[in-house]
C-alpha positions as a printed Julia matrix, in Angstrom:
225×3 Matrix{Float64}:
  -0.56  178.49   69.64
   2.55  176.81   69.7
   4.43  179.65   70.36
   2.33  181.12   72.44
   4.18  180.27   75.62
   2.73  182.39   77.96
  -0.93  182.06   78.17
  -2.21  179.57   81.22
  -4.74  177.64   79.28
  -7.79  177.23   81.71
 -10.52  174.38   80.92
 -14.22  175.29   81.39
 -17.41  173.28   81.32
 -17.78  169.64   82.28
 -14.6   167.23   81.23
 -15.75  163.78   80.74
 -12.88  161.19   82.85
 -12.1   159.19   79.6
 -11.11  162.94   78.18
  -8.68  163.86   81.01
  -5.65  162.07   78.85
  -6.45  164.33   75.99
  -6.73  167.29   78.23
  -3.59  166.65   80.43
  -1.26  165.43   77.58
  -1.95  167.95   74.47
  -2.83  170.97   76.1
   0.49  172.5    77.1
   0.49  174.89   79.62
  -2.68  174.04   80.96
  -3.06  175.75   83.77
  -6.6   174.75   85.43
  -9.31  172.96   85.56
 -12.42  174.85   86.47
 -14.9   172.24   86.33
 -13.9   169.28   88.87
 -17.19  167.53   89.59
 -16.43  163.88   90.78
 -13.88  161.4    93.0
 -13.7   159.97   89.55
 -12.15  162.84   87.49
  -9.78  164.24   90.93
  -8.36  160.27   90.5
  -7.71  160.48   86.66
  -6.07  163.89   86.98
  -4.55  163.23   89.48
  -2.85  160.11   88.08
  -2.74  161.91   84.14
  -1.17  164.93   85.18
   2.86  165.13   84.9
   2.94  168.59   85.12
   5.92  170.51   86.72
   3.88  171.88   89.43
   0.38  170.6    90.86
  -2.74  171.12   88.46
  -5.27  173.76   89.91
  -8.87  172.96   90.26
 -11.97  174.37   91.6
 -14.48  172.19   92.59
 -17.75  172.53   90.86
 -20.79  172.93   92.87
 -24.73  172.61   91.52
 -26.44  175.12   93.88
 -29.71  175.13   91.89
 -30.02  171.64   91.85
 -30.53  171.5    88.17
 -29.93  168.3    86.46
 -28.63  170.0    83.2
 -25.51  171.0    85.49
 -22.94  169.2    86.79
 -21.35  169.52   89.95
 -21.42  168.14   93.24
 -24.18  169.69   96.19
 -23.21  171.77   98.52
 -23.25  168.99  101.12
 -20.46  166.65   98.94
 -18.31  169.72   98.68
 -16.35  169.42  101.97
 -15.85  165.31  100.93
 -14.56  165.71   97.42
 -12.47  168.85   98.76
 -11.12  167.05  101.51
 -10.25  163.92   98.98
  -8.06  166.69   96.65
  -6.44  168.13   99.88
  -5.02  164.87  101.24
  -5.26  162.03   98.28
  -4.24  163.71   95.16
  -1.0   165.19   95.63
  -0.61  166.38   91.66
  -3.63  168.9    92.31
  -4.0   171.82   93.92
  -7.23  172.62   95.4
  -7.99  176.74   94.29
 -11.57  177.64   95.69
 -15.19  176.63   93.98
 -17.05  177.46   90.9
 -20.75  177.58   90.01
 -23.38  178.26   86.93
 -26.01  180.62   88.9
 -29.69  179.37   87.4
 -30.79  181.43   84.86
 -32.93  184.17   85.76
 -32.62  184.13   89.35
 -34.62  186.5    91.56
 -32.62  189.71   92.65
 -31.44  187.32   96.38
 -29.45  185.8    94.13
 -29.86  182.44   95.85
 -26.76  180.3    94.41
 -24.57  183.05   94.98
 -25.37  183.5    98.71
 -25.37  179.78   99.14
 -21.32  179.89   97.54
 -20.59  182.56   99.97
 -21.38  180.51  102.85
 -20.26  177.22  101.51
 -16.86  179.02  100.82
 -16.58  180.71  104.75
 -17.65  177.01  105.94
 -14.61  175.08  103.49
 -12.14  178.03  104.98
 -13.13  177.18  108.76
 -12.8   173.28  108.22
  -9.53  173.37  106.14
  -8.18  176.43  107.37
  -7.34  178.02  104.07
  -6.42  181.29  103.84
  -9.02  183.48  101.33
  -6.33  184.42   98.86
  -5.85  180.95   98.15
 -10.09  180.32   97.85
 -11.32  181.51   94.33
 -14.82  182.08   94.4
 -15.9   181.66   90.96
 -19.56  182.56   90.24
 -21.4   184.91   87.22
 -21.01  184.85   83.82
 -22.19  187.06   81.08
 -25.57  187.58   81.93
 -25.17  187.84   85.53
 -21.56  188.97   86.58
 -22.35  192.24   87.83
 -24.32  190.51   90.89
 -21.61  188.21   91.04
 -18.82  191.07   91.57
 -21.08  192.59   93.97
 -21.31  189.53   95.99
 -17.91  188.51   96.04
 -16.87  186.93   92.83
 -12.9   186.71   91.88
 -13.58  184.86   88.86
 -16.27  185.49   86.12
 -16.8   183.83   82.87
 -17.74  186.31   80.26
 -16.8   185.46   76.77
 -20.23  186.42   74.88
 -20.66  189.75   76.56
 -16.82  190.19   74.94
 -17.33  188.63   71.84
 -20.19  188.59   71.27
 -22.56  185.5    70.61
 -20.21  182.64   69.47
 -20.56  181.54   65.96
 -19.4   177.55   64.64
 -18.6   176.94   61.07
 -18.14  172.9    62.32
 -21.43  172.04   61.97
 -22.83  170.2    58.83
 -26.7   169.32   58.5
 -26.49  165.62   59.84
 -26.29  163.35   57.26
 -28.14  159.66   57.31
 -26.0   157.87   59.36
 -26.61  160.47   61.49
 -29.71  160.92   61.85
 -30.65  158.58   64.68
 -27.94  160.32   66.76
 -29.56  163.94   66.06
 -33.21  162.24   67.16
 -32.06  160.66   70.56
 -29.56  164.04   71.08
 -33.08  165.61   71.17
 -35.07  163.33   72.94
 -32.21  163.13   75.59
 -32.09  167.26   75.91
 -35.91  167.54   76.04
 -35.98  165.35   78.6
 -33.43  167.27   80.72
 -36.55  169.92   79.95
 -34.47  171.85   77.5
 -37.05  174.3    75.17
 -37.43  173.32   71.88
 -35.97  177.35   70.69
 -32.53  176.1    72.9
 -32.04  172.85   71.7
 -33.3   174.58   68.0
 -30.35  176.88   69.19
 -27.4   174.85   70.38
 -27.72  171.75   67.55
 -25.71  174.42   64.92
 -23.18  174.76   67.54
 -22.44  171.55   68.14
 -19.63  169.9    65.99
 -21.12  166.7    64.45
 -19.0   165.86   61.89
 -16.45  165.3    64.92
 -18.87  162.89   67.02
 -21.15  160.03   65.88
 -21.68  158.81   69.87
 -24.86  160.14   71.31
 -23.3   160.84   74.82
 -20.22  162.71   73.14
 -22.36  164.58   71.38
 -25.16  165.34   74.33
 -22.1   166.33   76.27
 -20.73  168.85   74.14
 -24.34  170.54   73.8
 -25.01  170.98   77.99
 -21.07  172.51   77.83
 -22.21  175.06   75.17
 -25.66  175.64   77.12
 -24.05  176.21   80.44
 -21.41  178.39   79.3
 -21.38  182.21   79.57
């Protein structure tokens, strides 16, 4: 990877603020964080980023209102965008992103909401359309997303197939409690048993022993394409 100097890396998925330093310092040619979801994270990235040009960011919008998804509400979007534009000189606001709800109706209410929000933000901050990404659509819903104006889709599963993870090992006795806590937390978020059983083999337990980190990793997998 060190030899691939032309690659522009995009970070997707929830980024914990305490992991921002690792991302900024260790990922060479980091080009964009596609999931800016809080003032705290914006401030952290703005402080840590030392690249030659501002770090591109997309503000993540939780259009479905699901507790399992990160992002600000549509009503909160303007405040976070203004903060990035006026108080974070090392960040470059490039647009908005959402993860649509599963099995959405044909009217695609999440995407419709994003279209309206894009118009509102462009008008409020006088942003040209070519500087305002509309990132929505994954492997299961990229067709309607593109038809409705998406400029950025995430279709890893469609291209590469379902991912296979080799880092999982059945939890040892020391990790049994953490595993039980993770399952309980995901169940409290209304994930089905089948979804939990499917995601656990994809979480690298051998790297995390903290319940919150394991849950964060599981949610990133569940919410990715």
